[in-house]
Coordinates of C-alpha atoms and ligand atoms in Angstrom, one line a residue:
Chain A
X10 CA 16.5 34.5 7.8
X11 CA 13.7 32.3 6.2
X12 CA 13.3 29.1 7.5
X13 CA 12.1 26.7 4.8
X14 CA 10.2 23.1 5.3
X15 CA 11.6 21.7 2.2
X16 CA 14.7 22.3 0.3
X17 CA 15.7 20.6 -3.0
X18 CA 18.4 21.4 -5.0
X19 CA 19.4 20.3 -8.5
X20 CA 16.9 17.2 -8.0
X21 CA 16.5 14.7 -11.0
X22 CA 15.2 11.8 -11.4
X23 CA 14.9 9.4 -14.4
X24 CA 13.2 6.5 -15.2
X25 CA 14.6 4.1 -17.5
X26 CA 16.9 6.6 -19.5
X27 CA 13.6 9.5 -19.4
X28 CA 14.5 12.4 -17.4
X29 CA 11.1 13.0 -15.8
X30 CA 12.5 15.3 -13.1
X31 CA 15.0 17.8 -14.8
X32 CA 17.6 19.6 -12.5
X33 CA 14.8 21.4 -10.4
X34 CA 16.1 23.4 -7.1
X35 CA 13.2 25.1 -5.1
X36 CA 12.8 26.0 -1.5
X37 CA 9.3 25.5 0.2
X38 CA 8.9 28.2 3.1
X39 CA 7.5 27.3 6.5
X40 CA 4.2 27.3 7.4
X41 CA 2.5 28.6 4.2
X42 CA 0.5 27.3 1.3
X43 CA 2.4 26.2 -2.2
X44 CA 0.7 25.1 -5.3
X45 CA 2.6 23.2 -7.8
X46 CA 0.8 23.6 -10.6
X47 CA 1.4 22.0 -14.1
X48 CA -0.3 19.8 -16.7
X49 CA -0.8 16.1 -16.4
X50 CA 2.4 14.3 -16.8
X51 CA 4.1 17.1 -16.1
X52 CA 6.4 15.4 -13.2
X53 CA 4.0 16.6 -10.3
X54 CA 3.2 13.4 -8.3
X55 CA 6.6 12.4 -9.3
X56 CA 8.6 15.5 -6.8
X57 CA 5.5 14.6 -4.4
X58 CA 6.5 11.1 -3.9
X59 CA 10.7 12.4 -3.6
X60 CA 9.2 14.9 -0.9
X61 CA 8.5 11.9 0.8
X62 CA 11.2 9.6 0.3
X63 CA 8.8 7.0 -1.4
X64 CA 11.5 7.9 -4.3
X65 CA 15.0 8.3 -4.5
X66 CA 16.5 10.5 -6.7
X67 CA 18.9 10.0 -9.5
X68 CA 20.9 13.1 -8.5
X69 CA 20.6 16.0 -5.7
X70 CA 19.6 16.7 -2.4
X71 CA 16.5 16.7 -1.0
X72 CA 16.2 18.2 2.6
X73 CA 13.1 18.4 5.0
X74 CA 13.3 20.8 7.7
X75 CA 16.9 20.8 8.0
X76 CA 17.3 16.7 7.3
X77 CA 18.7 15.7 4.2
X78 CA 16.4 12.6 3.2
X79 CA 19.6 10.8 1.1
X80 CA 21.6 10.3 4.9
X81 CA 18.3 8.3 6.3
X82 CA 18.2 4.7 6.7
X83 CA 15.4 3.0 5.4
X84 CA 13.9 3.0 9.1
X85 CA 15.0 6.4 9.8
X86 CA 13.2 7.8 7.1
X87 CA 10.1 5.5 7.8
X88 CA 10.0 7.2 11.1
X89 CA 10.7 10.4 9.8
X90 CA 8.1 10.3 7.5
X91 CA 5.2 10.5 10.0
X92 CA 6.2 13.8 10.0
X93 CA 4.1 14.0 6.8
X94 CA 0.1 14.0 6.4
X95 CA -0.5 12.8 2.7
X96 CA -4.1 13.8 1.3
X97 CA -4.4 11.1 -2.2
X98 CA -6.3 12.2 -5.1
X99 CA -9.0 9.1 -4.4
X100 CA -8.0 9.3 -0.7
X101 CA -6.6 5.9 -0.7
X102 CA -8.6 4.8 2.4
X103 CA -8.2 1.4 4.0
X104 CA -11.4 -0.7 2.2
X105 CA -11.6 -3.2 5.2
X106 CA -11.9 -0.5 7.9
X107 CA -14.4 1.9 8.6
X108 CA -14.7 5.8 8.9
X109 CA -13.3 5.6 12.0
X110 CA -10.9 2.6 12.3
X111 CA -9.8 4.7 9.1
X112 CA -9.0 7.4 11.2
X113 CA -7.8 5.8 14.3
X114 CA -5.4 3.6 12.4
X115 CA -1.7 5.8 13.1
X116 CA -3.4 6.8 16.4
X117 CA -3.6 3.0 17.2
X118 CA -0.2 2.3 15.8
X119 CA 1.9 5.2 16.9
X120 CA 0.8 6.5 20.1
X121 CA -0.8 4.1 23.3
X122 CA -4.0 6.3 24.0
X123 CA -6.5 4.6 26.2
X124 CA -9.8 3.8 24.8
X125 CA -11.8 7.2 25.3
X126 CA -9.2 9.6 24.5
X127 CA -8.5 7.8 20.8
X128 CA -11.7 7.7 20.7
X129 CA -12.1 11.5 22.0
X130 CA -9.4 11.9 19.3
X131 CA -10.7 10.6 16.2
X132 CA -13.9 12.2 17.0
X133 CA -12.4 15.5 17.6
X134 CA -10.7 15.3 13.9
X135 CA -13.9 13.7 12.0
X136 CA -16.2 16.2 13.4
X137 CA -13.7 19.2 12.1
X138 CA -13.5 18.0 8.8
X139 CA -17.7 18.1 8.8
X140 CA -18.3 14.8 9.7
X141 CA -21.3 13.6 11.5
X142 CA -21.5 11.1 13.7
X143 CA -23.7 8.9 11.9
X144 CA -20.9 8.1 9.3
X145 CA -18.2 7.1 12.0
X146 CA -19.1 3.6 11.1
X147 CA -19.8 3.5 7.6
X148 CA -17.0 1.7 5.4
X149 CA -15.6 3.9 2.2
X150 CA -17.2 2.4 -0.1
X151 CA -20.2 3.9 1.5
X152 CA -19.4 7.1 1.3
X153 CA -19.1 10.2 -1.6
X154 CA -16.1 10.9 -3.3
X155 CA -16.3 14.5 -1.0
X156 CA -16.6 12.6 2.1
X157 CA -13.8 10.4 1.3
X158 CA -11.5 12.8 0.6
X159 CA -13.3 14.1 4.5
X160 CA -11.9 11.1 5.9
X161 CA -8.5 10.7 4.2
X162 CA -8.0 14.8 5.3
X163 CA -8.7 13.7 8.7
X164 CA -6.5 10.4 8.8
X165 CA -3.9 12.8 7.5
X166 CA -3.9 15.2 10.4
X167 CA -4.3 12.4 13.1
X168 CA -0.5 12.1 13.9
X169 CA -0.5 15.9 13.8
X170 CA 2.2 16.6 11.0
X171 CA 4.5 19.2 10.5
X172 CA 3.7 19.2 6.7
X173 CA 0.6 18.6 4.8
X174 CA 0.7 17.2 1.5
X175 CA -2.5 16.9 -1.4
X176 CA -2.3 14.8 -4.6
X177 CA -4.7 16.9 -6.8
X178 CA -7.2 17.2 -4.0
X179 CA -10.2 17.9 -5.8
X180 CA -9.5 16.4 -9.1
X181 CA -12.8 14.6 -10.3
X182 CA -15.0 16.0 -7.3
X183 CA -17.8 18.5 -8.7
X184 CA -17.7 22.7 -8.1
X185 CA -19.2 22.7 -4.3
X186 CA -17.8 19.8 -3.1
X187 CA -14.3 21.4 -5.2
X188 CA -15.1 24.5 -2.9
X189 CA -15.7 22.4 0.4
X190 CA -12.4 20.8 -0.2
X191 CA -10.8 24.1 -1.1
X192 CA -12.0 25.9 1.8
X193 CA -11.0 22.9 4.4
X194 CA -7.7 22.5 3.1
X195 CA -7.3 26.6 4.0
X196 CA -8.9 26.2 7.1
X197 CA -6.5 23.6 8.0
X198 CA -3.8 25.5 7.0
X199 CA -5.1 28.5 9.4
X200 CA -6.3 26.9 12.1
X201 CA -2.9 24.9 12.3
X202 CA -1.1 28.3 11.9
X203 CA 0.5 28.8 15.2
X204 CA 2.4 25.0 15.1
X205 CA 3.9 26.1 11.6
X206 CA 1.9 23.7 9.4
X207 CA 3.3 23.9 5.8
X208 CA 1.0 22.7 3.2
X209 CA 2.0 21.5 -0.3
X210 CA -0.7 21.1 -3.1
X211 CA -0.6 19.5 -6.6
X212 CA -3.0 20.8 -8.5
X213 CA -4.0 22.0 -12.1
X214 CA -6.8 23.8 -10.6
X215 CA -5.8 27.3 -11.2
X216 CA -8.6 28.9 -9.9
X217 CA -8.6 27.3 -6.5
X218 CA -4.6 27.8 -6.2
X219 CA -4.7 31.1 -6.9
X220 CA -7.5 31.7 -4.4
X221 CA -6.0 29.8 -1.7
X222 CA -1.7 29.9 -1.8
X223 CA 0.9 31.6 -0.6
X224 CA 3.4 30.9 -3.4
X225 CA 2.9 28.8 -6.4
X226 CA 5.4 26.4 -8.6
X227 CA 4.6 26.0 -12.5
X228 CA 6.1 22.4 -13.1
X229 CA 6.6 21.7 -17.2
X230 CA 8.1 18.3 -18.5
X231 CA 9.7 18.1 -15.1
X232 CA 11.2 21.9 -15.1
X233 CA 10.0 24.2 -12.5
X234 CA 9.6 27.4 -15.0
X235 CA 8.3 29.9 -12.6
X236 CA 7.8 29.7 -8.8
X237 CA 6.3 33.5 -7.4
X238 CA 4.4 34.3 -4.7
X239 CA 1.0 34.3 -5.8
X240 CA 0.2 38.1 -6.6
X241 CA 3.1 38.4 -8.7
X242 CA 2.6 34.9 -10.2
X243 CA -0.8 36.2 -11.4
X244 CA 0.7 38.9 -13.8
X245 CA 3.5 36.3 -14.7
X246 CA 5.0 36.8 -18.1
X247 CA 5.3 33.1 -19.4
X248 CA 3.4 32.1 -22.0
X249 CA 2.6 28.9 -21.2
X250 CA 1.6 30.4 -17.6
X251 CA -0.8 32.9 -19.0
X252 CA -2.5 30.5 -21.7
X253 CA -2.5 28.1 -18.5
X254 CA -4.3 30.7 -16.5
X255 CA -6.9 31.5 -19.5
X256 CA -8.0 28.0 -19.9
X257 CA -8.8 28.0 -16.4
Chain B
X24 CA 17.2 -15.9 -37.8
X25 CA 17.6 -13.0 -35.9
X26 CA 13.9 -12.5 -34.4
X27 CA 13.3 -15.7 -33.3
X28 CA 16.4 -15.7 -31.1
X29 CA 16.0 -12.1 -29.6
X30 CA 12.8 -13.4 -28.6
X31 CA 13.9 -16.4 -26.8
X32 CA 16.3 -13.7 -25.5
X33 CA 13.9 -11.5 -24.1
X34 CA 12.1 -14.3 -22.5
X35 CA 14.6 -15.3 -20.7
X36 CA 16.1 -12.1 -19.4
X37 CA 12.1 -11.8 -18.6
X38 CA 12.2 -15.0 -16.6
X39 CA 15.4 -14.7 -14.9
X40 CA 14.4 -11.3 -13.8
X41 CA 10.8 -12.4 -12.4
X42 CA 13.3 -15.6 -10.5
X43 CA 15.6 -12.8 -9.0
X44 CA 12.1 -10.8 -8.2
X45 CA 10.9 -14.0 -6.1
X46 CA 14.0 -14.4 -4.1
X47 CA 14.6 -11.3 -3.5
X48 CA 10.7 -11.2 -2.3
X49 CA 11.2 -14.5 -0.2
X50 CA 14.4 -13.2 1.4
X51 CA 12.6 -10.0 2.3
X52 CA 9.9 -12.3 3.9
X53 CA 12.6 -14.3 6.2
X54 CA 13.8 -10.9 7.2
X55 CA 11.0 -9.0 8.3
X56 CA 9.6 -11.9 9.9
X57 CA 12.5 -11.9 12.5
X58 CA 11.8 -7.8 13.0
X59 CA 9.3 -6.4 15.5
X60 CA 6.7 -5.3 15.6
X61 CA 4.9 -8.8 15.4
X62 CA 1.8 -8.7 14.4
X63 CA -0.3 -11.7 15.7
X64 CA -3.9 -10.2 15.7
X65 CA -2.8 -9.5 11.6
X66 CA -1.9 -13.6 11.5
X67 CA -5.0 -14.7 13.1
X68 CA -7.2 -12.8 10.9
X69 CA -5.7 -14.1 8.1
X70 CA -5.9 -17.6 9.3
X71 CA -9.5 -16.7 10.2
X72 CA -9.9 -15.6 6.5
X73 CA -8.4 -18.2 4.9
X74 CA -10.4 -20.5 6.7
X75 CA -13.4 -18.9 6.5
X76 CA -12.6 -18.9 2.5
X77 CA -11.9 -22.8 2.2
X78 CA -13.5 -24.7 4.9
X79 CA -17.2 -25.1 3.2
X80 CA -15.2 -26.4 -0.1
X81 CA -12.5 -28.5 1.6
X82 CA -15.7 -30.5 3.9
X83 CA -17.4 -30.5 0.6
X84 CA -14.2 -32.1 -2.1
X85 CA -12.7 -34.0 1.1
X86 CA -16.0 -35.9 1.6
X87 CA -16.9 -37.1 -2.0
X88 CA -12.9 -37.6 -2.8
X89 CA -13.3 -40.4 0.1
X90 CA -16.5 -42.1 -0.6
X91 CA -15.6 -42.2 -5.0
X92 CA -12.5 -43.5 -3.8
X93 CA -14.1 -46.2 -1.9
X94 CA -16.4 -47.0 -4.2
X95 CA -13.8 -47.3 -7.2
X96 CA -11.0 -49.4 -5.3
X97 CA -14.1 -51.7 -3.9
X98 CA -14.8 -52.5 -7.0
X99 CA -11.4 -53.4 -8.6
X100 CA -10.5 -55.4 -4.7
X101 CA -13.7 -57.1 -4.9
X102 CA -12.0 -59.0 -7.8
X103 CA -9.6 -60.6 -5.9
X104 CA -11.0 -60.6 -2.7
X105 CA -8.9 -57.8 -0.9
X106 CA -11.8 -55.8 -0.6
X107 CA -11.5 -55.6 3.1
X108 CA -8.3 -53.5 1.9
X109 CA -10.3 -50.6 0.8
X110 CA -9.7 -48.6 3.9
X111 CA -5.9 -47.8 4.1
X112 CA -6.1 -47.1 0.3
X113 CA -8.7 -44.4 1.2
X114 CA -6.4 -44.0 3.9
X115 CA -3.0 -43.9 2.3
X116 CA -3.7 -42.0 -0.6
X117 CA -5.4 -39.2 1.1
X118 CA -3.0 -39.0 4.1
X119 CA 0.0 -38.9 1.5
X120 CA -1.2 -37.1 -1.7
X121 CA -5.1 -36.3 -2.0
X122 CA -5.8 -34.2 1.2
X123 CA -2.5 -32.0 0.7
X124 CA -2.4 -31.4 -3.1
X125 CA -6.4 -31.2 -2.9
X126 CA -6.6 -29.1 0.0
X127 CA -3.2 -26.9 -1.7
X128 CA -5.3 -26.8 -4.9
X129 CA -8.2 -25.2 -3.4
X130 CA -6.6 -22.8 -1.4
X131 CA -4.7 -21.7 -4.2
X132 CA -7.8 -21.2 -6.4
X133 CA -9.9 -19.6 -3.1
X134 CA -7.4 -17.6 -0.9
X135 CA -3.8 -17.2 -3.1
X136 CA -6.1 -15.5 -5.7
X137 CA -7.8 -13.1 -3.0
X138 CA -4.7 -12.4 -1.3
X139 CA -3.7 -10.9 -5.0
X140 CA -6.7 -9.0 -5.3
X141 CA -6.5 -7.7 -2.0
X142 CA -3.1 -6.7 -2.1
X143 CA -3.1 -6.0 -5.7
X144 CA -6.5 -3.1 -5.3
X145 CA -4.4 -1.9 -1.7
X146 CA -1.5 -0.9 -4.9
X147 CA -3.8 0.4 -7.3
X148 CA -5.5 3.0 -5.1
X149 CA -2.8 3.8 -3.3
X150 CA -3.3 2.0 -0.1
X151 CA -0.1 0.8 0.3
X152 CA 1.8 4.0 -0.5
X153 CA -0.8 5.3 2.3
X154 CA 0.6 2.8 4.6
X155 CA 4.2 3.8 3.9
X156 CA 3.4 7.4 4.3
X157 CA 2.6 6.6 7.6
X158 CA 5.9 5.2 8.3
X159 CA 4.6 1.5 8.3
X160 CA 6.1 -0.9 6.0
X161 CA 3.6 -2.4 3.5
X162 CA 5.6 -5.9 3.0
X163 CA 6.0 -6.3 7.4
X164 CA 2.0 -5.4 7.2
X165 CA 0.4 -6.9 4.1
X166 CA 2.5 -10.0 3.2
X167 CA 4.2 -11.2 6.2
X168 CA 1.5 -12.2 8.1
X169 CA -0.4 -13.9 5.1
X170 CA 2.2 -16.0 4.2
X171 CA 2.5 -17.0 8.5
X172 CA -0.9 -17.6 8.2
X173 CA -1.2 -19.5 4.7
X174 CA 1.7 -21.6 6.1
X175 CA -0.3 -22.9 9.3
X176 CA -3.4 -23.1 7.9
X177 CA -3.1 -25.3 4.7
X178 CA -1.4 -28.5 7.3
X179 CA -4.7 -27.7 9.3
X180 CA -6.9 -28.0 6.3
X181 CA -5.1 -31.1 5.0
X182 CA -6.0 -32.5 8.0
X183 CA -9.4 -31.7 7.8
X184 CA -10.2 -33.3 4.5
X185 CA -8.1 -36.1 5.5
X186 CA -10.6 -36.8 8.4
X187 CA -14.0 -35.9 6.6
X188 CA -12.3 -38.1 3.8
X189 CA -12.1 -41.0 5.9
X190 CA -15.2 -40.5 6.9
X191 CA -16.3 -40.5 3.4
X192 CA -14.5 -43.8 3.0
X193 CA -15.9 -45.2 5.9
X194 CA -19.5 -44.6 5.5
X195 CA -19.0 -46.1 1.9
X196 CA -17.2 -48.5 2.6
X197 CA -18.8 -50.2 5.5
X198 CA -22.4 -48.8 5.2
X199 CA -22.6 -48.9 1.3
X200 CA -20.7 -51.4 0.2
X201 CA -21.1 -53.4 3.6
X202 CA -17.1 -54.6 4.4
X203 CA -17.2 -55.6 7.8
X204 CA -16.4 -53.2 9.9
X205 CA -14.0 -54.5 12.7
X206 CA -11.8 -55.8 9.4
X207 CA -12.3 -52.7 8.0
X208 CA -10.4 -50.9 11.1
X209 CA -7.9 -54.0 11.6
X210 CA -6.8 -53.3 8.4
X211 CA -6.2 -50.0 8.6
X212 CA -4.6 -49.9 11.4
X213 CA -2.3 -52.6 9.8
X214 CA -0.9 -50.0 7.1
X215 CA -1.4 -46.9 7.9
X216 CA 1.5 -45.5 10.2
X217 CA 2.0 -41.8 11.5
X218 CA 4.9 -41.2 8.7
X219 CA 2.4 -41.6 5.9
X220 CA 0.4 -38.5 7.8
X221 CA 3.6 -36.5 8.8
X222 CA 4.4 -37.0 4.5
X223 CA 1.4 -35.5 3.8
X224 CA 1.4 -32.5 6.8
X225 CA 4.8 -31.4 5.7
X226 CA 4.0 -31.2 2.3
X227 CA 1.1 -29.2 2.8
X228 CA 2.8 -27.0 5.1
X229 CA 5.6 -26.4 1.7
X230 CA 2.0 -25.8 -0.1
X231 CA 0.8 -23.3 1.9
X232 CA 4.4 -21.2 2.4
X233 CA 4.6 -21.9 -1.5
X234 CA 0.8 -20.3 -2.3
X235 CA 0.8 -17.1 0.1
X236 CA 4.0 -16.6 -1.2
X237 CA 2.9 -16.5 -4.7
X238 CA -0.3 -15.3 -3.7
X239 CA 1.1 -11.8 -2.2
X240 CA 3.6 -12.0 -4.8
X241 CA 1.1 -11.2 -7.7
X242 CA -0.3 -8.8 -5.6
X243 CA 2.5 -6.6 -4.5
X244 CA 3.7 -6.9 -8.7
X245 CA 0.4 -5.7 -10.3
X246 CA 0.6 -3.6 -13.4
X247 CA -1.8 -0.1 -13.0
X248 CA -4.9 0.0 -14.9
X249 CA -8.1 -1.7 -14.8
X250 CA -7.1 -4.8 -15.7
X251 CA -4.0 -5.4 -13.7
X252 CA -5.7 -6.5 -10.4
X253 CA -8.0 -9.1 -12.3
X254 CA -4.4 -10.3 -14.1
X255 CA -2.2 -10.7 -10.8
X256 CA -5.5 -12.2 -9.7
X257 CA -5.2 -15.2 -12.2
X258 CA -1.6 -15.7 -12.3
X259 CA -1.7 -16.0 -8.6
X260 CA -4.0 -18.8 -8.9
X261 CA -2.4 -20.5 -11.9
X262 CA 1.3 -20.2 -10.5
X263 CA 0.2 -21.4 -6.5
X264 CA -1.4 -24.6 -8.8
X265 CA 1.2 -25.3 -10.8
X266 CA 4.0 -24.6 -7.8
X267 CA 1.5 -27.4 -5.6
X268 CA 1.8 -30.3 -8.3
X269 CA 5.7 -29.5 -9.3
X270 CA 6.9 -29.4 -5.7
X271 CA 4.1 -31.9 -4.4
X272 CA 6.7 -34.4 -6.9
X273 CA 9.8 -33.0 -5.8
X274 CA 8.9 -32.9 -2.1
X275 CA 7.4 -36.0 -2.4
X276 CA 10.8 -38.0 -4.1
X277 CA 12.4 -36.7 -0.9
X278 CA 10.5 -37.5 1.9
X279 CA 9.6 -41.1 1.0
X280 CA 13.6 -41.8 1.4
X281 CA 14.2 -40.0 4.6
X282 CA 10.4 -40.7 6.5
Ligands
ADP19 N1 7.5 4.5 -11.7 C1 7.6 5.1 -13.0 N2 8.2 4.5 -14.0 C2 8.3 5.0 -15.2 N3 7.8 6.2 -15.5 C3 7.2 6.9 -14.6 C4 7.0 6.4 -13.2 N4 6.3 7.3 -12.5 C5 6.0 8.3 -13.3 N5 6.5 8.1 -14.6 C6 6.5 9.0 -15.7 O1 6.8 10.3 -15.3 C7 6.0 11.3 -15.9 C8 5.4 12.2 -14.9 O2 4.5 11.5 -14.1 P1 3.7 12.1 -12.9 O3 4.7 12.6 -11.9 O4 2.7 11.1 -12.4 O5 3.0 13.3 -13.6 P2 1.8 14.2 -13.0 O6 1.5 13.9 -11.6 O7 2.3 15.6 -13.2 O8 0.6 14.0 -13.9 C9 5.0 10.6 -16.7 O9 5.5 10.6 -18.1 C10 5.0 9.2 -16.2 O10 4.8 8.3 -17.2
MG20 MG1 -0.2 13.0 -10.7

């Protein structure tokens, strides 16, 4: 039998009378790569934030490896969150904290490490995302849009989660440093292999998904349509699918 | 008929929803505060930066405050000979009224506003939905120890421009205007009593609860988009200001029966 990271099962959520989630029920398989792709507004960011709890939903169930996120107290699912590394689309750093304060932030908070091995730590997961040293102490607003999303990557997998998730990762980033961010995001994935990491990506990058998933999700006005491993999503029959993968 | 009254309607739907927003936010406030982890190294920054924000300006306003006031009540004593009185007015009116609104005014202008647009650009980039990703709540983290902080701060200030004020007065008074100075100190030690201080320190310490509180407020509730920051920005600073005069009068009809 499959095991599966996330489960979610006639989900929908609206907001003020709007159904922007409509009745969707996937399962997210362990330790692979899913794409949900789908327009802008399509409801995207939306299941994201339910994946996480940050939203509740207006009806269904919503499990994460096995827990059902609806029987979690407010602390409970705190907790249970750090389960989670979340890659934002502008990487939502901390402004008043550098590089690395960024990155030793949940190290400092969740675990008691002495001084050299958090700061063996955070050195060990700046320098794999391709970090150098000489940017450890340079504050975000010192640093690229590419190196930003370095750093927020690296913050993510500080606490070592079980599942990674990325808001549009390289949404606004131009072609090399798309590819950089592509390529770390798969070697993530890889290298992470053997503890199960599961990685979930938003994306309307079709090119990139296509390249780098295991399965992906088409999302449209808050309706999965069609959710295939990725060879056979390729020679998907949906129209909106195949004009989706022309634009591209 | 009809418009006018759904609009006074929706305005006041609109402002009992924004009053039910506040309590609910101050309640939230008195029940994290209570809930480890306690973050003291989070407090004293903010006290440092809320210092660090007001402290030049409160020297400066405290200062001048004290010597015009000196000068203008000289001038009207001098009439009637009472000028040796000029002290404990100084006195009085800054340890009841000038240094706390004063002091509450600027702070309200210099760090309510910056706690909004602090807190306010930690919501529009997603800062605080980082925080609670990791499992740490944003309200315990961002606004609990800036309201602590506002709250001892602002009686520490007040006092501050109460001294510098006095000095003000002083230096005017004696140097300036040349009232003899062992009359000068007879006198206020005549009128002023530690009451007319504790007035003005317990006001101020209402002031500072009252503007962090906003202050956070504005920031936690700012609309997406460019221009919500610089919005929740002003209203912080307009609402702490008008909160400081409205419940400087309230607070103030209270405490002058019971101190
Ligand atoms: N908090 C909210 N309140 C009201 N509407 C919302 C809220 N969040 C998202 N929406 C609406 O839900 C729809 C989907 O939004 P979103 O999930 O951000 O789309 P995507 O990430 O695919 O671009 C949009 O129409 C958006 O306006
Ligand atoms: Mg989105």
């Amino acid at each position: 039998m499959k095991e599966f990271a996330v489960e979610i099962d006639n989900l929908v959520k609206e907001y003020s009378g709007v159904e922007v989630l409509k009745n969707i029920s996937m399962k997210i398989p362990k330790g692979k790569i899913t794409t949900i792709l789908g327009f802008s507004g399509a409801g995207k960011s939306t299941l994201l934030k339910h994946i996480l709890g940050i939203s509740k939903p207006s009806e269904g169930l919503i499990k994460v490896m096995g827990t059902d996120l609806g029987s979690l107290h407010s602390k409970e699912l705190r907790d249970f969150r750090r389960n989670f590394g979340m890659v934002f689309q502008y990487a939502a750093l901390f402004d008043s904290l550098s590089t690395f304060e960024n990155v030793a932030f949940p190290l400092r908070e969740f675990l008691s490490l002495g001084n050299n091995e958090l700061h063996d730590r955070v050195e060990n997961l700046l320098t794999a995302v391709g970090l150098e040293q000489d940017s450890f102490n340079l504050y975000p607003h010192e640093l690229s849009g590419g190196m930003r999303k370095r750093v927020g990557l690296a913050r993510a997998l500080a606490l070592r989660p079980k599942i990674m998730l990325y808001d549009e990762p390289t949404t606004g980033l131009d072609p090399i440093t798309t590819k950089t961010v592509n390529d770390l995001i798969f070697d993530t994935a890889n290298d992470q292999s053997e503890h199960e990491l599961t990685s979930i990506i938003i994306s309307h990058d079709v090119k990139a998904s296509l390249a780098i998933s295991d399965y992906i999700a088409f999302l449209e006005s808050g309706e999965v349509i069609e959710y295939l491993p990725v060879e056979e999503f390729k020679s998907s029959n949906n129209s909106m699918i195949k004009k989706f993968i022309e634009l591209s | 008929m009809r418009v006018p009254v759904s609009i006074l309607g929706s305005q006041t739907i609109k402002t009992f929803s924004s009053i039910g927003r506040m309590s609910i936010f101050i309640w939230k406030f008195f029940y994290w505060i209570a809930k480890p982890p306690f973050r003291l190294k989070l407090v004293m920054e903010q006290l440092y930066f809320i210092g660090n924000k007001s402290v030049f300006i409160i020297l400066l306003s405290g200062g001048f405050t004290g010597m015009v006031l000196a000068y203008q009540t000289y001038f009207g004593f001098k009439l009637i000979n009472i000028d040796s009185l000029v002290g404990p007015v100084v006195a009085l009116s800054m340890a009841r009224e000038l240094a706390p609104v004063l002091a509450g005014l600027i702070v309200s202008g210099r760090a309510g506003g910056a706690m909004a647009a602090q807190i306010g650009t930690m919501k529009v980039t997603e800062q605080i939905d980082a925080l609670e990703v990791m499992g740490i709540n944003s309200f315990q983290y961002l606004a609990v120890p800036r309201i602590i902080a506002g709250t001892i701060a602002l009686p520490l200030l007040s006092i501050l421009f109460l001294l510098i004020g006095n000095i003000g007065g002083w230096i005017v008074g004696t140097k300036a205007l040349l009232i003899d100075e062992s009359l000068f100190f007879a006198k206020l030690s005549d009128f002023m009593f530690m009451a007319d201080i504790y007035q003005g320190l317990i006001k101020a310490t209402f002031f500072g609860f009252f503007i962090s509180l906003i202050g956070t407020y504005f920031g936690f509730n700012v609309s997406k988009g460019a221009e919500g920051v610089g919005r929740g920005t002003n209203l912080a600073v307009v609402w702490g200001m008008i909160v400081v005069l409205i419940s400087d009068y309230i607070l103030t009809s209270i405490l002058v029966k019971i101190l």
